Amino acid sequence: MGLIETRDDLCTRCYACVRACPVDAMYAADGAVRADSAMCIGCGSCVQECAHGAVAFADHTQLALDLLAQGDTVAVIAPGFPGAFPDNDPLQVIGAIRALGFSAVWEAAAGAEMLASSYRAALAAPFGQTVMTSTCPAAVRLIEVHRPDLVKNLAPIVSPETAVSRAARASGHSQVVCIAPCAALRLECGAGGRGQATPAVRGVEGGPDAVLTLSELRELFDASGLRIDQCPPSVPDVTAEGPGRMLPLPAGLLHSLAASDGAF
């Protein structure tokens, strides 16, 4: 499954997506447009620019449903999810996620706290060079593919989502679906061809099996006939202590380190 899908029947050949792509991954072919998966970084500029719906992120809804049908599937939910459901109690949103069939709900923010000691070590090491965080799969992909001279500056640390996915499997769960605002996290999907692995990601074990965007989650609620306001409130099975929830904010990782340890 590729990260970007194109629909020839909706394409008007305006090539706005080609012009919008910052890494020249979109190109004209066969009278329409195509995405070069070897070049794509998953930033979504092409999707945002297309006014006709001809360019879109590949949908993981059916993949998530197939995993749920197999049972024992954990939902790893991004800390910013309440912003996608402003009219609902966040705890009822978690209740609705359980009602879909997820066996457990873990906070992705817990992953940031799991990785805090690794980042402190990376920042404290006398490398004599700039250290860039590796929390964003799109940024990691950009560097790996288009600026390989900067790979040495990337912190050799997995993303919070992968950290939590590993922890969930280590605790005995079989499958993991990440629920997040950014489809670029699909670059970190585990083995089985579900994601577009970069060289570094291919060396990372235990990424999520699928990634649902928050808009796909809402559509899944609607298709399942679930009303969030009628679901019982529920708390995550694994929660962040607090600092990890700063991750979505600008410089959120550094803020979370500062909140938990005044050294940074």
C-alpha positions as a printed NumPy array, in Angstrom:
array([[  0.   ,   0.   ,   0.   ],
       [  1.456,   3.35 ,  -1.066],
       [  1.232,   6.48 ,   1.026],
       [ -0.314,   8.654,  -1.707],
       [ -3.037,   7.529,  -4.102],
       [ -4.208,   9.326,  -7.248],
       [ -7.498,   9.114,  -9.129],
       [ -7.335,   9.695, -12.869],
       [-11.12 ,  10.147, -13.129],
       [-10.979,  13.182, -10.834],
       [ -7.755,  14.693, -12.132],
       [ -8.215,  17.86 , -14.227],
       [ -4.532,  17.998, -15.257],
       [ -4.013,  21.315, -13.507],
       [ -0.792,  19.939, -11.975],
       [ -1.166,  22.055,  -8.851],
       [  0.019,  19.043,  -6.845],
       [  3.161,  18.777,  -8.966],
       [  3.994,  22.41 ,  -8.286],
       [  3.196,  22.085,  -4.583],
       [  5.431,  19.103,  -3.852],
       [  8.589,  20.339,  -2.1  ],
       [ 10.66 ,  17.316,  -3.142],
       [  9.465,  16.75 ,  -6.736],
       [  7.78 ,  13.465,  -5.856],
       [  4.656,  14.295,  -7.905],
       [  4.949,  14.069, -11.683],
       [  2.812,  13.97 , -14.816],
       [  2.314,  10.571, -16.459],
       [ -0.335,   8.807, -18.548],
       [ -2.268,  12.057, -18.908],
       [ -2.635,  12.427, -15.145],
       [ -0.382,  12.572, -12.06 ],
       [  1.567,   9.997, -10.099],
       [  3.466,   9.957,  -6.808],
       [  7.014,   8.631,  -6.674],
       [  7.012,   6.634,  -3.438],
       [ 10.811,   6.572,  -3.392],
       [ 10.884,  10.38 ,  -3.203],
       [  7.707,  11.128,  -1.214],
       [  8.151,  12.333,   2.374],
       [  4.477,  12.176,   3.336],
       [  4.101,  15.894,   4.038],
       [  0.663,  16.088,   2.395],
       [  1.301,  19.269,   0.401],
       [ -0.074,  17.62 ,  -2.737],
       [ -3.212,  16.45 ,  -0.922],
       [ -3.861,  19.906,   0.478],
       [ -3.308,  21.605,  -2.875],
       [ -5.607,  19.36 ,  -4.927],
       [ -9.051,  20.949,  -5.046],
       [-10.614,  18.028,  -6.906],
       [ -9.948,  15.093,  -4.597],
       [ -7.702,  13.424,  -7.148],
       [ -4.774,  13.152,  -4.713],
       [ -5.252,  11.662,  -1.274],
       [ -3.515,   9.699,   1.424],
       [ -4.222,   5.989,   1.151],
       [ -7.037,   5.102,   3.548],
       [ -6.198,   2.688,   6.373],
       [ -9.8  ,   2.262,   7.563],
       [-10.315,  -1.196,   6.088],
       [ -6.896,  -2.293,   7.275],
       [ -7.813,  -1.223,  10.807],
       [-11.152,  -3.043,  10.576],
       [ -9.375,  -6.215,   9.433],
       [ -7.047,  -5.988,  12.433],
       [ -9.98 ,  -5.462,  14.794],
       [-11.692,  -8.526,  13.35 ],
       [ -8.628, -10.568,  14.335],
       [ -8.945,  -9.392,  17.942],
       [ -6.492,  -8.094,  20.562],
       [ -5.779,  -4.8  ,  18.832],
       [ -4.504,  -1.822,  20.82 ],
       [ -5.274,   1.785,  19.914],
       [ -2.393,   4.218,  20.43 ],
       [ -3.925,   7.68 ,  20.444],
       [ -2.118,  10.963,  19.846],
       [ -2.321,  13.621,  22.576],
       [ -4.002,  16.154,  20.292],
       [ -7.118,  14.044,  19.649],
       [ -9.494,  16.26 ,  21.723],
       [ -8.946,  19.027,  19.166],
       [-10.575,  16.88 ,  16.485],
       [-13.66 ,  16.372,  18.662],
       [-14.195,  19.806,  20.262],
       [-17.86 ,  19.163,  21.057],
       [-17.258,  15.894,  22.858],
       [-15.871,  14.808,  26.208],
       [-12.396,  13.356,  25.467],
       [-13.119,  10.458,  27.817],
       [-16.24 ,   9.621,  25.822],
       [-14.133,   9.635,  22.648],
       [-11.942,   6.999,  24.287],
       [-15.104,   5.117,  25.217],
       [-16.171,   5.201,  21.573],
       [-12.764,   3.849,  20.52 ],
       [-13.287,   0.916,  22.877],
       [-16.771,   0.42 ,  21.425],
       [-15.189,  -0.08 ,  17.983],
       [-13.56 ,  -3.194,  19.386],
       [-10.122,  -2.088,  20.513],
       [ -8.922,  -4.228,  23.403],
       [ -6.939,  -1.406,  25.021],
       [ -6.148,   2.283,  24.568],
       [ -2.653,   3.652,  25.176],
       [ -1.56 ,   7.271,  25.047],
       [  1.152,   7.988,  22.47 ],
       [  2.374,  10.693,  24.852],
       [  3.589,   7.905,  27.127],
       [  6.093,   7.104,  24.398],
       [  7.65 ,  10.551,  24.682],
       [  8.204,   9.9  ,  28.373],
       [  9.654,   6.455,  27.624],
       [ 12.2  ,   8.118,  25.345],
       [ 13.088,  11.048,  27.618],
       [ 16.219,   9.442,  29.034],
       [ 17.465,   8.576,  25.543],
       [ 17.013,  12.17 ,  24.401],
       [ 18.741,  13.51 ,  27.482],
       [ 21.695,  11.249,  26.72 ],
       [ 21.752,  12.351,  23.073],
       [ 21.621,  16.034,  23.998],
       [ 24.28 ,  15.66 ,  26.673],
       [ 26.723,  13.693,  24.517],
       [ 29.745,  15.742,  23.339],
       [ 29.083,  15.193,  19.64 ],
       [ 30.155,  18.672,  18.65 ],
       [ 27.25 ,  18.83 ,  16.195],
       [ 23.584,  19.714,  16.056],
       [ 21.202,  16.967,  17.173],
       [ 17.842,  16.8  ,  15.4  ],
       [ 14.909,  14.986,  16.934],
       [ 13.524,  11.98 ,  15.097],
       [  9.927,  12.222,  16.292],
       [  8.489,  13.224,  12.876],
       [  8.558,  10.491,  10.2  ],
       [  8.184,  13.068,   7.406],
       [ 11.234,  14.993,   8.633],
       [ 13.222,  11.776,   9.01 ],
       [ 12.239,  10.716,   5.493],
       [ 13.187,  14.142,   4.125],
       [ 16.66 ,  13.86 ,   5.596],
       [ 17.218,  10.227,   4.665],
       [ 16.178,  10.615,   1.049],
       [ 16.954,  14.226,   0.177],
       [ 19.637,  15.308,   2.65 ],
       [ 21.62 ,  12.172,   3.493],
       [ 24.516,  14.382,   4.596],
       [ 22.413,  15.246,   7.669],
       [ 21.552,  11.687,   8.704],
       [ 24.44 ,  11.793,  11.167],
       [ 22.643,  14.616,  12.989],
       [ 19.442,  12.654,  13.561],
       [ 19.006,  11.341,  17.069],
       [ 19.193,   7.519,  16.811],
       [ 15.88 ,   7.19 ,  18.657],
       [ 12.532,   5.82 ,  17.5  ],
       [  9.365,   7.912,  17.498],
       [  7.038,   7.95 ,  20.516],
       [  4.454,   6.004,  18.503],
       [  6.925,   3.232,  17.743],
       [  8.083,   3.199,  21.368],
       [  4.504,   2.713,  22.567],
       [  3.814,   0.118,  19.868],
       [  6.827,  -1.865,  21.057],
       [  5.722,  -1.564,  24.676],
       [  2.193,  -2.723,  23.84 ],
       [  3.514,  -5.82 ,  22.103],
       [  5.965,  -6.48 ,  24.916],
       [  3.025,  -6.446,  27.336],
       [  1.347,  -9.209,  25.34 ],
       [ -0.852,  -7.421,  22.785],
       [ -0.777,  -8.713,  19.217],
       [ -1.588,  -5.714,  17.011],
       [ -1.366,  -1.939,  17.187],
       [ -3.305,   0.793,  15.389],
       [ -2.066,   4.343,  15.868],
       [ -4.665,   7.128,  15.784],
       [ -3.035,  10.442,  14.905],
       [ -3.579,  13.676,  12.987],
       [ -0.755,  12.948,  10.534],
       [ -0.83 ,  10.186,   7.922],
       [  2.955,  10.409,   7.564],
       [  3.149,   8.123,  10.591],
       [  2.327,   5.347,   8.102],
       [  5.961,   5.562,   7.092],
       [  6.639,   3.752,  10.367],
       [  4.159,   0.934,   9.882],
       [  5.698,  -2.444,  10.577],
       [  6.459,  -5.361,   8.303],
       [  3.936,  -6.744,   5.861],
       [  3.966,  -3.999,   3.255],
       [  1.561,  -1.762,   5.134],
       [  3.862,   1.249,   5.061],
       [  6.518,   2.772,   2.839],
       [  9.643,   2.027,   4.824],
       [ 12.671,   4.245,   4.523],
       [ 16.124,   2.717,   5.062],
       [ 16.066,   3.71 ,   8.742],
       [ 12.485,   2.599,   9.311],
       [ 13.281,  -0.808,   7.811],
       [ 15.732,  -1.212,  10.673],
       [ 13.105,  -0.336,  13.316],
       [ 11.108,  -3.22 ,  14.675],
       [  7.697,  -2.907,  16.224],
       [  6.051,   0.058,  14.503],
       [  2.234,   0.23 ,  14.321],
       [  0.373,  -2.142,  12.012],
       [ -1.868,   0.649,  10.728],
       [ -2.424,   4.38 ,  11.222],
       [ -5.854,   5.974,  11.283],
       [ -6.053,   9.728,  10.883],
       [ -8.448,  11.522,  13.195],
       [-10.77 ,  12.264,  10.271],
       [-10.809,   8.551,   9.397],
       [-11.631,   7.782,  13.022],
       [-14.613,  10.125,  12.864],
       [-15.781,   8.473,   9.64 ],
       [-15.394,   5.078,  11.287],
       [-17.557,   6.212,  14.189],
       [-20.223,   7.378,  11.726],
       [-20.075,   4.191,   9.633],
       [-20.385,   2.091,  12.783],
       [-23.399,   4.059,  13.987],
       [-21.582,   5.155,  17.136],
       [-22.621,   8.368,  18.854],
       [-19.783,   9.641,  21.   ],
       [-22.145,  11.4  ,  23.416],
       [-23.839,   8.077,  24.143],
       [-20.627,   6.182,  24.896],
       [-19.552,   5.74 ,  28.515],
       [-16.462,   7.743,  29.463],
       [-13.275,   5.747,  29.748],
       [ -9.657,   6.441,  30.648],
       [ -6.649,   5.059,  28.736],
       [ -5.097,   1.843,  29.98 ],
       [ -1.641,   3.417,  29.778],
       [ -1.357,   7.156,  30.305],
       [  1.347,   9.783,  30.194],
       [  2.393,  11.298,  33.488],
       [  1.955,  14.784,  32.046],
       [  5.098,  16.124,  30.319],
       [  4.665,  13.823,  27.326],
       [  1.39 ,  15.529,  26.427],
       [  3.392,  18.622,  25.433],
       [  4.698,  16.76 ,  22.37 ],
       [  2.265,  18.339,  19.823],
       [  3.283,  21.865,  20.881],
       [  6.1  ,  23.768,  19.14 ],
       [  9.367,  22.441,  20.597],
       [  7.121,  20.093,  22.566],
       [  9.77 ,  17.44 ,  23.105],
       [ 12.182,  19.931,  24.66 ],
       [  9.365,  21.386,  26.76 ],
       [  8.482,  17.918,  28.014],
       [ 12.111,  17.286,  28.94 ],
       [ 12.258,  20.604,  30.763],
       [  9.073,  19.838,  32.658],
       [ 10.365,  16.494,  33.848],
       [ 13.995,  17.462,  34.358],
       [ 15.289,  21.013,  34.689],
       [ 18.552,  20.119,  32.954],
       [ 17.223,  21.145,  29.539]])
